[in-house]
Structure formats: structure tokens, C-alpha cells
Amino acid sequence: MQGRITERIRQNARDKQGRIRKELKVYDIKFRYRDATTGKMKETCKRGFLTKGDAEAYLLRLNNQLATNTFLPENNILFRDYLTEWLETYAKINLRPTTYLGYKRIIEAHLIPYLGNRKIKDVTSIDIEHMYANLLQHGRADGKGGLSAKSVQYTHRVLNEAMTHAIKKRIIQHNPVAAVINTPKPRKFKTEVYSRQEILELLEIVKGTRFEIPVVLASVCGLRRGECLALTEDDVDFEAQTIRVNKQFVQAGRQVLLGAPKSEESDRIISAPKEVFDIIRQHMIRHEEYRKFLGSEYDDRRLLVCYEDGRPIVPVNFSNAFAALLERHGLRRIRFHDLRHSCASLMLKAGVAMKTASQILGHSSISITADLYTHVMQDLKKEAALQVGKTLFSGKSDAE
């Protein structure tokens, strides 16, 4: 058996009955264990057992834990300290910059203010449920109410990941997030789409403006906002009639970062109609005129979508300007991202296979495409049923 029990005398201590004793014999246990983080042997002590029987029972449990590799040393790590270290030693290294900044914002704005002063081992599922309830009612930074269920669900995911890593580091034994019952469940998002006629009307309105290329690429080719804004002239192959999508601009708080596409599948080469390349060519001619006119003052990043001086357009500013454009011209208000949904709906209704549509859109799996456009597939199923009905019950015989 590992460990040894030693005796000592405590002065003015309480016995098992709670009475103060001038001198009281107590028992300590000294033992060694291997630190899971460093792999080195450490010696520690569990002090103050009032009877030798209690000390022996604890030592028996301890040896069983050491033998089954379930022993966790007692720690007094504050949750705020663990989260701060986890951000720097794991999240910053292993996650995309935008994902890391999102985690950092969640931790600093929600987790540390609500749970940071607790020891990590003392955080319970009840504490977490109370935090979620508070965030849903009062969580907005501007003090004007609560966060959406989707925002609180994201907080839940970050917290769960942090706690899962704490278990792997043998800082805690159980993940309290796993016992949370009232996990926020956001309502399923219903996409808004433009019809073919609405897209054609919008394309006419944006003709010759900086909105034309992104509107064309989103509604005809299914590109995301950040992908449109990050495309360069070098990404366009006029001879092959293809466009390479291998980067995107993303907004992370006040920062705008140029990063990799959303997923491996989002790094793709797409084909486009001739009309799309005609529009791109016209804008490239216009950009060349700006380059010559502004000379060294032109911020030449060879972007297809930019200001007249070549500067990139901040994603959130682009979305705000797009919303204002729709309002000025009395068009039905949708998000810019909904043009991508409109493209997907038109593709599926035109008979494009789900797998092909998924590859064009750059989804990480076909199940995402199927889940997003269930409503389109339902409409197609109804049309198919009508066609079968017309064929079967048209009243004409095979001989006819």
C-alpha cells in the first residue's frame, strides 16, 4: 500500500463531537503520485483525520484511485485562471484566429464575470444553469435585455470544450456541463430567398456599382460574403471560365482578418456563366483606370470588390450598405447571405443534384445542404407527386 499515516498533536482543536480540546491527536497521510501534466512524481499530504480508522479508509480509497488512474490531486485553481491559461495554451494555438477571438469574447464577457471567482472544482451544473438563465434575461452588453438562445448556446459549447480539456488535464474529474438540463435551444432558422425575377431586378439596380460583382457571385455562384470580398483578379481564369475560392474576409469584433475558407470543402474551384465573367472583366478595366489615376495612392491588393482607391471593404459595412441599397430601391429586405440561399434554391429547383449543389456551395457535408434546404426539397417532392399523378391519371391509355 502506498502512503503512510503519521500522528501529531493539535492545540485547541475540536473533536468529533465538536468539543474544544486543549490537545487533540490527529492523523496525517503522506503519499506520492505522478503528475499527469508533467509526468513527474510529487509528494503531498492529506492532513487532520480525527481517527486512525478515517485515515486508513481514506488511504484505502486513495490507493484504489492511484491503481485505476482516477486520482486527482486537490487544487485551488480559480476558474478565471484556468480559462485564461486555456485560451493562451490551447485555443490560440489550435483554433482559427476568428474562432479564437470568438472564444475570448465569450470567456471575458460571460464565463469569467459569472463563474470566474469560483474554484474550477466547485463549479456545478446548477451554477451553469443559473448563468444561462441570467444571460437569456440580462446578458446584452448594452443592458437592453437578454442574449438570444443561439448566443447562449455558443457560450454553452465554449464552456463544455473548456471543461472537457480540464478533465483531460486531470484538473477535474467530472464535467458539470454534461449535467445541465436546460441547454438553450434556438429556433430553427428559416431562410429568406429571392425569386428569379427579384434577382434579375436587383442585378439591374447594382449594374456598374461596387455591389455588382458580389451580388452576381452570391446569387449566381453561391459565394459567401467574406469570399466575395476577398476574391482577387488572380483568382479568375477567363480561359477555363472558373473562379478559385480559397480565402475570405471575416469580422472578429472590430478586427477584419483575411483567413482560410470556412472549411476544407469551402476551398474550391467553381464554374460560372459567361455573363459573370463579362461583368468581372468590365470591373477589372475600371480598376485599372483607378490604378493609373491614383498611382502610388492606390492600395493595390488586386481585389475584385473594393473602394475606388483599392481598399478592402469591411464585411459589416458592406452588409449595412447592402441593406440601405434595398431600402432605397424599395426591394424586399433580405440579408446579403440570403442571396447565397437564393442561388441554392434556384439550383435545386432547376434539377441540380444535391451533392453537386453542396460542392458548389462549399458545404462541409451534404447533410448541411439537405438540412438547410428541406423546404425546397418538400416543394420538389410535391411537384414530383403532381407529375406522377398527371402521368397516371391523365385518362389516356398506353395504346393512345
CSV table of N, CA, C and O in Angstrom, one decimal, residues 184-277:
chain,number,residue,atom,x,y,z
A,184,PRO,N,-29.9,25.9,-23.8
A,184,PRO,CA,-30.7,26.8,-24.7
A,184,PRO,C,-30.8,26.1,-26.1
A,184,PRO,O,-29.9,25.6,-26.6
A,185,LYS,N,-32.0,26.1,-26.6
A,185,LYS,CA,-32.3,25.6,-28.0
A,185,LYS,C,-32.9,26.6,-28.9
A,185,LYS,O,-34.1,27.0,-28.7
A,186,PRO,N,-32.0,27.2,-29.7
A,186,PRO,CA,-32.6,28.2,-30.6
A,186,PRO,C,-33.6,27.7,-31.6
A,186,PRO,O,-33.5,26.5,-32.0
A,187,ARG,N,-34.5,28.5,-32.0
A,187,ARG,CA,-35.5,28.1,-33.1
A,187,ARG,C,-34.7,27.9,-34.4
A,187,ARG,O,-33.8,28.6,-34.7
A,188,LYS,N,-35.2,26.9,-35.1
A,188,LYS,CA,-34.6,26.6,-36.4
A,188,LYS,C,-34.7,27.8,-37.3
A,188,LYS,O,-35.8,28.4,-37.5
A,189,PHE,N,-33.6,28.3,-37.9
A,189,PHE,CA,-33.6,29.4,-38.8
A,189,PHE,C,-34.3,29.1,-40.1
A,189,PHE,O,-34.0,28.1,-40.8
A,190,LYS,N,-35.2,30.0,-40.5
A,190,LYS,CA,-35.8,29.9,-41.8
A,190,LYS,C,-35.2,30.9,-42.8
A,190,LYS,O,-35.3,32.1,-42.6
A,191,THR,N,-34.7,30.4,-43.9
A,191,THR,CA,-34.0,31.2,-44.8
A,191,THR,C,-35.0,32.0,-45.7
A,191,THR,O,-36.1,31.5,-45.9
A,192,GLU,N,-34.6,33.2,-46.0
A,192,GLU,CA,-35.4,34.1,-47.0
A,192,GLU,C,-34.7,34.0,-48.3
A,192,GLU,O,-33.5,34.1,-48.4
A,193,VAL,N,-35.4,33.9,-49.4
A,193,VAL,CA,-34.8,33.8,-50.7
A,193,VAL,C,-35.5,34.7,-51.7
A,193,VAL,O,-36.7,35.1,-51.5
A,194,TYR,N,-34.8,35.2,-52.6
A,194,TYR,CA,-35.3,36.0,-53.7
A,194,TYR,C,-35.7,35.0,-54.9
A,194,TYR,O,-35.1,34.0,-55.1
A,195,SER,N,-36.8,35.4,-55.5
A,195,SER,CA,-37.2,34.7,-56.7
A,195,SER,C,-36.3,35.1,-57.9
A,195,SER,O,-35.5,36.0,-57.8
A,196,ARG,N,-36.4,34.3,-59.0
A,196,ARG,CA,-35.6,34.7,-60.2
A,196,ARG,C,-35.9,36.1,-60.6
A,196,ARG,O,-34.9,36.8,-61.0
A,197,GLN,N,-37.1,36.5,-60.6
A,197,GLN,CA,-37.4,37.9,-61.1
A,197,GLN,C,-36.8,38.9,-60.1
A,197,GLN,O,-36.3,40.0,-60.6
A,198,GLU,N,-36.8,38.7,-58.8
A,198,GLU,CA,-36.3,39.6,-57.8
A,198,GLU,C,-34.8,39.7,-58.0
A,198,GLU,O,-34.2,40.8,-57.9
A,199,ILE,N,-34.1,38.6,-58.3
A,199,ILE,CA,-32.6,38.6,-58.5
A,199,ILE,C,-32.3,39.4,-59.8
A,199,ILE,O,-31.4,40.3,-59.8
A,200,LEU,N,-33.1,39.2,-60.8
A,200,LEU,CA,-32.8,40.0,-62.1
A,200,LEU,C,-33.1,41.5,-61.8
A,200,LEU,O,-32.3,42.3,-62.4
A,201,GLU,N,-34.0,41.8,-61.1
A,201,GLU,CA,-34.3,43.3,-60.7
A,201,GLU,C,-33.1,43.8,-59.9
A,201,GLU,O,-32.7,45.0,-60.2
A,202,LEU,N,-32.6,43.1,-59.0
A,202,LEU,CA,-31.5,43.5,-58.2
A,202,LEU,C,-30.3,43.7,-59.0
A,202,LEU,O,-29.5,44.7,-58.9
A,203,LEU,N,-30.0,42.8,-59.9
A,203,LEU,CA,-28.8,42.8,-60.8
A,203,LEU,C,-28.9,44.1,-61.7
A,203,LEU,O,-27.8,44.7,-62.0
A,204,GLU,N,-30.1,44.5,-62.1
A,204,GLU,CA,-30.2,45.7,-62.9
A,204,GLU,C,-29.9,46.9,-62.1
A,204,GLU,O,-29.3,47.8,-62.6
A,205,ILE,N,-30.3,46.9,-60.8
A,205,ILE,CA,-30.1,48.1,-60.0
A,205,ILE,C,-28.6,48.3,-59.7
A,205,ILE,O,-28.1,49.4,-59.6
A,206,VAL,N,-27.9,47.1,-59.4
A,206,VAL,CA,-26.5,47.2,-59.0
A,206,VAL,C,-25.5,47.3,-60.2
A,206,VAL,O,-24.3,47.4,-60.0
A,207,LYS,N,-26.0,47.3,-61.4
A,207,LYS,CA,-25.1,47.3,-62.6
A,207,LYS,C,-24.2,48.5,-62.5
A,207,LYS,O,-24.6,49.7,-62.3
A,208,GLY,N,-22.9,48.2,-62.7
A,208,GLY,CA,-21.8,49.3,-62.7
A,208,GLY,C,-21.4,49.8,-61.4
A,208,GLY,O,-20.5,50.6,-61.3
A,209,THR,N,-22.0,49.3,-60.2
A,209,THR,CA,-21.6,49.7,-58.9
A,209,THR,C,-20.7,48.7,-58.3
A,209,THR,O,-20.6,47.5,-58.8
A,210,ARG,N,-20.1,49.0,-57.1
A,210,ARG,CA,-19.3,48.0,-56.4
A,210,ARG,C,-20.1,46.9,-55.9
A,210,ARG,O,-19.5,45.9,-55.4
A,211,PHE,N,-21.4,47.0,-55.9
A,211,PHE,CA,-22.3,45.9,-55.4
A,211,PHE,C,-22.4,44.8,-56.5
A,211,PHE,O,-22.8,43.7,-56.2
A,212,GLU,N,-22.1,45.1,-57.8
A,212,GLU,CA,-22.5,44.2,-58.8
A,212,GLU,C,-21.8,42.9,-58.7
A,212,GLU,O,-22.4,41.8,-58.8
A,213,ILE,N,-20.5,42.9,-58.6
A,213,ILE,CA,-19.7,41.6,-58.5
A,213,ILE,C,-20.2,40.7,-57.3
A,213,ILE,O,-20.5,39.6,-57.5
A,214,PRO,N,-20.2,41.3,-56.1
A,214,PRO,CA,-20.7,40.4,-55.0
A,214,PRO,C,-22.1,39.9,-55.2
A,214,PRO,O,-22.4,38.7,-54.8
A,215,VAL,N,-23.0,40.7,-55.7
A,215,VAL,CA,-24.4,40.3,-55.9
A,215,VAL,C,-24.4,39.2,-56.9
A,215,VAL,O,-25.1,38.2,-56.7
A,216,VAL,N,-23.7,39.3,-58.0
A,216,VAL,CA,-23.6,38.3,-59.0
A,216,VAL,C,-23.0,37.0,-58.5
A,216,VAL,O,-23.6,35.9,-58.7
A,217,LEU,N,-21.9,37.1,-57.7
A,217,LEU,CA,-21.2,35.9,-57.2
A,217,LEU,C,-22.1,35.2,-56.2
A,217,LEU,O,-22.0,34.0,-56.1
A,218,ALA,N,-22.8,35.9,-55.4
A,218,ALA,CA,-23.6,35.3,-54.3
A,218,ALA,C,-24.9,34.7,-54.9
A,218,ALA,O,-25.2,33.6,-54.6
A,219,SER,N,-25.6,35.4,-55.8
A,219,SER,CA,-26.9,34.9,-56.3
A,219,SER,C,-26.7,33.9,-57.4
A,219,SER,O,-27.6,33.1,-57.7
A,220,VAL,N,-25.6,34.0,-58.2
A,220,VAL,CA,-25.4,33.1,-59.3
A,220,VAL,C,-24.5,31.9,-59.0
A,220,VAL,O,-24.7,30.8,-59.4
A,221,CYS,N,-23.5,32.2,-58.1
A,221,CYS,CA,-22.4,31.2,-57.8
A,221,CYS,C,-22.5,30.7,-56.4
A,221,CYS,O,-21.8,29.7,-56.0
A,222,GLY,N,-23.3,31.3,-55.5
A,222,GLY,CA,-23.5,30.8,-54.2
A,222,GLY,C,-22.3,31.2,-53.2
A,222,GLY,O,-22.1,30.5,-52.2
A,223,LEU,N,-21.5,32.2,-53.5
A,223,LEU,CA,-20.4,32.6,-52.6
A,223,LEU,C,-20.9,33.3,-51.4
A,223,LEU,O,-21.9,33.9,-51.4
A,224,ARG,N,-20.2,33.1,-50.3
A,224,ARG,CA,-20.4,33.8,-49.0
A,224,ARG,C,-19.9,35.2,-49.1
A,224,ARG,O,-19.1,35.6,-50.0
A,225,ARG,N,-20.4,36.1,-48.2
A,225,ARG,CA,-20.0,37.5,-48.2
A,225,ARG,C,-18.5,37.6,-48.1
A,225,ARG,O,-17.9,38.3,-49.0
A,226,GLY,N,-17.9,37.0,-47.2
A,226,GLY,CA,-16.4,37.1,-47.0
A,226,GLY,C,-15.6,36.6,-48.2
A,226,GLY,O,-14.5,37.1,-48.5
A,227,GLU,N,-16.2,35.6,-48.9
A,227,GLU,CA,-15.5,35.0,-50.0
A,227,GLU,C,-15.5,36.0,-51.2
A,227,GLU,O,-14.6,36.2,-51.9
A,228,CYS,N,-16.7,36.7,-51.4
A,228,CYS,CA,-16.8,37.7,-52.4
A,228,CYS,C,-15.8,38.8,-52.2
A,228,CYS,O,-15.2,39.3,-53.2
A,229,LEU,N,-15.7,39.3,-51.0
A,229,LEU,CA,-14.9,40.5,-50.7
A,229,LEU,C,-13.4,40.2,-50.8
A,229,LEU,O,-12.6,41.1,-50.9
A,230,ALA,N,-13.1,38.9,-50.6
A,230,ALA,CA,-11.6,38.5,-50.6
A,230,ALA,C,-11.1,38.1,-52.0
A,230,ALA,O,-9.9,37.9,-52.2
A,231,LEU,N,-12.0,37.9,-53.0
A,231,LEU,CA,-11.6,37.5,-54.3
A,231,LEU,C,-10.6,38.5,-55.0
A,231,LEU,O,-10.8,39.7,-54.9
A,232,THR,N,-9.6,38.0,-55.6
A,232,THR,CA,-8.7,38.9,-56.4
A,232,THR,C,-8.7,38.5,-57.9
A,232,THR,O,-9.3,37.5,-58.3
A,233,GLU,N,-8.1,39.4,-58.6
A,233,GLU,CA,-8.1,39.2,-60.1
A,233,GLU,C,-7.4,37.9,-60.4
A,233,GLU,O,-7.7,37.3,-61.5
A,234,ASP,N,-6.4,37.5,-59.6
A,234,ASP,CA,-5.7,36.3,-59.9
A,234,ASP,C,-6.5,35.0,-59.7
A,234,ASP,O,-6.1,34.0,-60.1
A,235,ASP,N,-7.6,35.2,-59.0
A,235,ASP,CA,-8.5,34.0,-58.7
A,235,ASP,C,-9.4,33.7,-59.9
A,235,ASP,O,-10.0,32.6,-59.9
A,236,VAL,N,-9.4,34.5,-60.9
A,236,VAL,CA,-10.3,34.4,-62.1
A,236,VAL,C,-9.5,33.8,-63.3
A,236,VAL,O,-8.5,34.3,-63.7
A,237,ASP,N,-10.0,32.7,-63.8
A,237,ASP,CA,-9.4,32.1,-65.0
A,237,ASP,C,-10.5,32.3,-66.2
A,237,ASP,O,-11.4,31.5,-66.3
A,238,PHE,N,-10.2,33.3,-67.0
A,238,PHE,CA,-11.2,33.6,-68.1
A,238,PHE,C,-11.2,32.5,-69.1
A,238,PHE,O,-12.2,32.2,-69.7
A,239,GLU,N,-10.1,31.9,-69.4
A,239,GLU,CA,-10.0,30.9,-70.4
A,239,GLU,C,-10.8,29.6,-70.0
A,239,GLU,O,-11.6,29.1,-70.8
A,240,ALA,N,-10.6,29.2,-68.7
A,240,ALA,CA,-11.3,28.0,-68.3
A,240,ALA,C,-12.7,28.3,-67.8
A,240,ALA,O,-13.5,27.4,-67.5
A,241,GLN,N,-13.0,29.6,-67.6
A,241,GLN,CA,-14.3,30.1,-67.1
A,241,GLN,C,-14.5,29.5,-65.7
A,241,GLN,O,-15.6,29.0,-65.4
A,242,THR,N,-13.5,29.7,-64.8
A,242,THR,CA,-13.6,29.2,-63.5
A,242,THR,C,-13.1,30.3,-62.5
A,242,THR,O,-12.4,31.2,-62.9
A,243,ILE,N,-13.5,30.2,-61.2
A,243,ILE,CA,-13.1,31.1,-60.2
A,243,ILE,C,-12.6,30.2,-59.0
A,243,ILE,O,-13.3,29.3,-58.6
A,244,ARG,N,-11.4,30.6,-58.5
A,244,ARG,CA,-10.9,29.9,-57.3
A,244,ARG,C,-11.3,30.6,-56.1
A,244,ARG,O,-11.0,31.8,-55.9
A,245,VAL,N,-11.9,29.8,-55.1
A,245,VAL,CA,-12.3,30.4,-53.8
A,245,VAL,C,-11.4,29.7,-52.8
A,245,VAL,O,-11.6,28.6,-52.5
A,246,ASN,N,-10.5,30.5,-52.3
A,246,ASN,CA,-9.5,29.9,-51.3
A,246,ASN,C,-9.2,30.8,-50.1
A,246,ASN,O,-8.3,30.6,-49.4
A,247,LYS,N,-10.0,31.8,-49.9
A,247,LYS,CA,-9.8,32.7,-48.8
A,247,LYS,C,-11.1,33.5,-48.5
A,247,LYS,O,-12.0,33.5,-49.3
A,248,GLN,N,-11.1,34.2,-47.4
A,248,GLN,CA,-12.3,35.0,-47.1
A,248,GLN,C,-11.9,36.1,-46.1
A,248,GLN,O,-11.0,35.9,-45.3
A,249,PHE,N,-12.6,37.2,-46.1
A,249,PHE,CA,-12.5,38.2,-45.1
A,249,PHE,C,-13.5,37.9,-44.0
A,249,PHE,O,-14.7,37.6,-44.3
A,250,VAL,N,-13.1,38.0,-42.8
A,250,VAL,CA,-14.0,37.7,-41.7
A,250,VAL,C,-14.0,38.8,-40.7
A,250,VAL,O,-12.9,39.4,-40.4
A,251,GLN,N,-15.1,39.1,-40.0
A,251,GLN,CA,-15.2,40.1,-39.0
A,251,GLN,C,-15.0,39.4,-37.6
A,251,GLN,O,-15.8,38.5,-37.3
A,252,ALA,N,-14.1,39.9,-36.8
A,252,ALA,CA,-13.9,39.4,-35.5
A,252,ALA,C,-13.9,40.6,-34.5
A,252,ALA,O,-12.9,41.2,-34.3
A,253,GLY,N,-15.1,40.9,-34.0
A,253,GLY,CA,-15.2,42.1,-33.2
A,253,GLY,C,-14.9,43.3,-34.1
A,253,GLY,O,-15.6,43.5,-35.2
A,254,ARG,N,-13.9,44.1,-33.8
A,254,ARG,CA,-13.6,45.3,-34.6
A,254,ARG,C,-12.5,45.0,-35.6
A,254,ARG,O,-12.1,45.8,-36.4
A,255,GLN,N,-12.0,43.7,-35.5
A,255,GLN,CA,-10.9,43.4,-36.4
A,255,GLN,C,-11.5,42.7,-37.7
A,255,GLN,O,-12.5,42.0,-37.7
A,256,VAL,N,-10.8,42.9,-38.8
A,256,VAL,CA,-11.1,42.3,-40.1
A,256,VAL,C,-9.9,41.5,-40.5
A,256,VAL,O,-8.8,42.0,-40.6
A,257,LEU,N,-10.1,40.2,-40.6
A,257,LEU,CA,-9.0,39.3,-40.9
A,257,LEU,C,-9.1,38.6,-42.2
A,257,LEU,O,-10.3,38.2,-42.6
A,258,LEU,N,-8.1,38.4,-42.9
A,258,LEU,CA,-8.1,37.6,-44.2
A,258,LEU,C,-7.6,36.2,-43.8
A,258,LEU,O,-6.5,36.0,-43.3
A,259,GLY,N,-8.5,35.2,-43.9
A,259,GLY,CA,-8.2,33.9,-43.5
A,259,GLY,C,-8.6,32.8,-44.5
A,259,GLY,O,-9.1,33.1,-45.6
A,260,ALA,N,-8.5,31.6,-44.1
A,260,ALA,CA,-8.8,30.5,-45.0
A,260,ALA,C,-10.3,30.4,-45.1
A,260,ALA,O,-11.1,30.9,-44.2
A,261,PRO,N,-10.8,29.6,-46.0
A,261,PRO,CA,-12.3,29.4,-46.1
A,261,PRO,C,-12.8,28.7,-44.9
A,261,PRO,O,-12.1,28.3,-44.0
A,262,LYS,N,-14.2,28.7,-44.8
A,262,LYS,CA,-14.8,28.2,-43.6
A,262,LYS,C,-14.5,26.8,-43.3
A,262,LYS,O,-14.4,26.4,-42.1
A,263,SER,N,-14.3,25.9,-44.3
A,263,SER,CA,-13.9,24.5,-44.1
A,263,SER,C,-13.1,24.1,-45.3
A,263,SER,O,-12.9,24.8,-46.3
A,264,GLU,N,-12.5,22.9,-45.2
A,264,GLU,CA,-11.7,22.3,-46.3
A,264,GLU,C,-12.5,22.3,-47.6
A,264,GLU,O,-12.0,22.6,-48.7
A,265,GLU,N,-13.8,21.9,-47.5
A,265,GLU,CA,-14.6,21.8,-48.7
A,265,GLU,C,-14.9,23.2,-49.3
A,265,GLU,O,-15.3,23.3,-50.5
A,266,SER,N,-14.8,24.3,-48.5
A,266,SER,CA,-15.1,25.6,-49.0
A,266,SER,C,-13.9,26.1,-49.9
A,266,SER,O,-14.1,27.1,-50.6
A,267,ASP,N,-12.7,25.5,-49.8
A,267,ASP,CA,-11.6,25.8,-50.7
A,267,ASP,C,-11.9,25.0,-52.0
A,267,ASP,O,-11.8,23.8,-52.1
A,268,ARG,N,-12.4,25.8,-53.0
A,268,ARG,CA,-13.0,25.1,-54.2
A,268,ARG,C,-12.8,25.9,-55.4
A,268,ARG,O,-12.4,27.1,-55.4
A,269,ILE,N,-13.0,25.3,-56.6
A,269,ILE,CA,-13.0,26.0,-57.9
A,269,ILE,C,-14.4,25.8,-58.4
A,269,ILE,O,-14.9,24.7,-58.5
A,270,ILE,N,-15.0,26.9,-58.8
A,270,ILE,CA,-16.4,26.9,-59.3
A,270,ILE,C,-16.4,27.4,-60.7
A,270,ILE,O,-15.5,28.2,-61.2
A,271,SER,N,-17.4,26.9,-61.5
A,271,SER,CA,-17.6,27.4,-62.8
A,271,SER,C,-18.7,28.4,-62.8
A,271,SER,O,-19.5,28.4,-61.8
A,272,ALA,N,-18.8,29.3,-63.8
A,272,ALA,CA,-19.8,30.3,-63.8
A,272,ALA,C,-20.2,30.6,-65.2
A,272,ALA,O,-19.5,30.4,-66.1
A,273,PRO,N,-21.4,31.2,-65.4
A,273,PRO,CA,-21.8,31.5,-66.8
A,273,PRO,C,-21.0,32.6,-67.4
A,273,PRO,O,-20.3,33.4,-66.6
A,274,LYS,N,-21.0,32.7,-68.7
A,274,LYS,CA,-20.2,33.7,-69.4
A,274,LYS,C,-20.5,35.1,-68.9
A,274,LYS,O,-19.6,36.0,-68.9
A,275,GLU,N,-21.8,35.3,-68.6
A,275,GLU,CA,-22.2,36.7,-68.2
A,275,GLU,C,-21.5,37.2,-67.0
A,275,GLU,O,-21.2,38.4,-66.8
A,276,VAL,N,-21.2,36.2,-66.1
A,276,VAL,CA,-20.5,36.6,-64.8
A,276,VAL,C,-19.1,37.1,-65.2
A,276,VAL,O,-18.6,38.1,-64.6
A,277,PHE,N,-18.4,36.4,-66.1
A,277,PHE,CA,-17.0,36.8,-66.5
A,277,PHE,C,-17.0,38.1,-67.2
A,277,PHE,O,-16.1,38.9,-67.1
